[in-house]
Amino acid sequence: MADPEVHKTLLIVDDIVDDLLMFEDVIEELGHTPLLALTPTDAKDYLKRHKPDLIVWNTDVPKSWDELKILLKVKPTMDIPFIAIISGTNDKAAETALKLGCIGLMRKPIAEGVIAEVLEQGLRPQKSVTRKL
């Protein structure tokens, strides 16, 4: 459980509503605030108004790679830790995400039980949070 004094905001970008809702539940249980975006455009709109403490970005969302490349290179988003969600068998996507600057990975399908662990580690980005699921 998160320390109530250390309240964080997490932006989740995923085009699957059920996955967003699963993340929302876990983030709220941890005592943090979820921001949910179905598209990279929605995410960019949030980023105009908020600076989240962590961004979880599904690379399978249309136009996702293009936006991710930009966000990882420009201020203020380049200072925010990113975790990429990739297809479970896509090792090339995993390699690309890490080379671009993501601090870690979650492979789909994501087991709800590991989300909290990976998010908490992502909020302390001194180490990689890559999970081999």
Coordinates of C-alpha atoms in Angstrom, one line a residue:
M1 CA 0.0 0.0 0.0
A2 CA 1.3 3.4 -0.9
D3 CA 2.3 5.9 1.8
P4 CA -0.6 8.5 1.9
E5 CA 2.0 11.3 2.1
V6 CA 3.4 10.1 -1.3
H7 CA 0.4 10.5 -3.5
K8 CA 1.2 10.0 -7.2
T9 CA -0.5 10.5 -10.6
L10 CA -0.2 7.9 -13.2
L11 CA -1.2 8.2 -16.9
I12 CA -2.2 5.0 -18.6
V13 CA -2.6 4.9 -22.4
D14 CA -4.4 1.9 -23.8
D15 CA -7.1 1.4 -26.3
I16 CA -8.8 -1.5 -24.5
V17 CA -11.3 -0.2 -22.0
D18 CA -11.2 -3.3 -19.8
D19 CA -7.4 -2.9 -19.4
L20 CA -7.8 0.7 -18.5
L21 CA -10.4 -0.1 -15.9
M22 CA -8.1 -2.8 -14.5
F23 CA -5.2 -0.3 -14.2
E24 CA -7.6 2.3 -12.7
D25 CA -8.7 -0.2 -9.9
V26 CA -5.1 -1.1 -9.0
I27 CA -3.9 2.5 -9.1
E28 CA -6.7 3.6 -6.8
E29 CA -6.1 0.7 -4.4
L30 CA -2.5 1.9 -4.2
G31 CA -3.8 5.3 -3.2
H32 CA -2.7 7.1 -6.3
T33 CA -4.7 9.0 -9.0
P34 CA -5.2 7.4 -12.4
L35 CA -5.5 9.4 -15.7
L36 CA -6.8 7.2 -18.4
A37 CA -6.3 7.8 -22.1
L38 CA -7.7 5.7 -25.0
T39 CA -5.4 7.3 -27.6
P40 CA -2.1 9.1 -27.8
T41 CA -4.1 12.2 -28.6
D42 CA -6.0 11.9 -25.4
A43 CA -2.7 11.4 -23.6
K44 CA -1.2 14.5 -25.1
D45 CA -4.3 16.5 -24.0
Y46 CA -3.8 15.2 -20.4
L47 CA -0.1 16.2 -20.6
K48 CA -1.0 19.8 -21.4
R49 CA -2.7 20.0 -18.0
H50 CA -0.9 17.5 -15.8
K51 CA 2.6 16.2 -15.2
P52 CA 2.1 12.6 -14.1
D53 CA 4.7 10.8 -12.0
L54 CA 4.6 7.7 -14.3
I55 CA 3.3 7.0 -17.7
V56 CA 2.3 3.5 -18.9
W57 CA 2.1 3.4 -22.7
N58 CA 0.6 0.6 -24.8
T59 CA 2.7 0.4 -27.9
D60 CA 0.0 -1.5 -29.8
V61 CA -2.3 1.6 -29.8
P62 CA -2.5 3.1 -33.3
K63 CA 0.1 5.9 -33.8
S64 CA 1.6 5.0 -30.4
W65 CA 5.2 4.5 -31.5
D66 CA 5.4 7.9 -33.2
E67 CA 4.1 9.8 -30.2
L68 CA 6.2 7.7 -27.8
K69 CA 9.4 8.6 -29.7
I70 CA 8.5 12.3 -29.4
L71 CA 7.4 12.3 -25.8
L72 CA 10.6 10.6 -24.7
K73 CA 12.7 13.3 -26.3
V74 CA 11.0 16.6 -25.3
K75 CA 10.5 18.5 -22.1
P76 CA 8.7 18.1 -19.8
T77 CA 7.8 14.5 -20.7
M78 CA 11.3 13.3 -21.1
D79 CA 11.7 13.7 -17.4
I80 CA 8.8 11.3 -16.6
P81 CA 9.4 7.6 -16.4
F82 CA 7.7 5.5 -19.0
I83 CA 6.8 1.9 -18.9
A84 CA 5.8 0.3 -22.3
I85 CA 3.1 -2.3 -22.7
I86 CA 4.0 -4.6 -25.5
S87 CA 2.7 -7.8 -27.0
G88 CA 3.9 -10.8 -25.1
T89 CA 6.0 -12.3 -27.9
N90 CA 7.3 -9.1 -29.5
D91 CA 10.9 -9.0 -28.5
K92 CA 11.7 -6.3 -31.2
A93 CA 9.1 -4.0 -29.6
A94 CA 10.6 -4.6 -26.2
E95 CA 14.1 -3.8 -27.5
T96 CA 12.9 -0.7 -29.3
A97 CA 11.0 0.6 -26.2
L98 CA 14.0 0.3 -24.0
K99 CA 16.3 1.9 -26.5
L100 CA 13.9 4.8 -26.8
G101 CA 14.2 5.4 -23.1
C102 CA 11.4 3.4 -21.4
I103 CA 12.4 2.3 -17.9
G104 CA 10.6 -1.0 -18.2
L105 CA 8.1 -3.2 -19.9
M106 CA 4.8 -5.0 -19.2
R107 CA 4.0 -7.8 -21.6
K108 CA 0.4 -8.5 -22.6
P109 CA -1.6 -10.3 -21.5
I110 CA -1.0 -8.5 -18.2
A111 CA -1.8 -10.4 -15.0
E112 CA -3.6 -8.1 -12.6
G113 CA -1.5 -9.4 -9.8
V114 CA 1.8 -8.0 -11.2
I115 CA 0.4 -4.5 -12.1
A116 CA 0.8 -3.1 -8.6
E117 CA 4.3 -4.4 -8.2
V118 CA 5.4 -3.0 -11.6
L119 CA 3.8 0.4 -11.0
E120 CA 5.3 0.8 -7.5
Q121 CA 8.7 -0.1 -8.9
G122 CA 8.1 2.3 -11.8
L123 CA 7.5 5.1 -9.3
R124 CA 11.1 4.4 -8.0
P125 CA 12.8 4.3 -11.4
Q126 CA 16.3 3.8 -10.2
K127 CA 16.1 0.2 -11.5
S128 CA 14.6 -1.5 -14.4
V129 CA 11.1 -2.7 -13.9
T130 CA 10.9 -5.1 -16.9
R131 CA 8.8 -8.1 -16.3
K132 CA 9.0 -11.3 -18.3
L133 CA 5.4 -12.5 -18.1

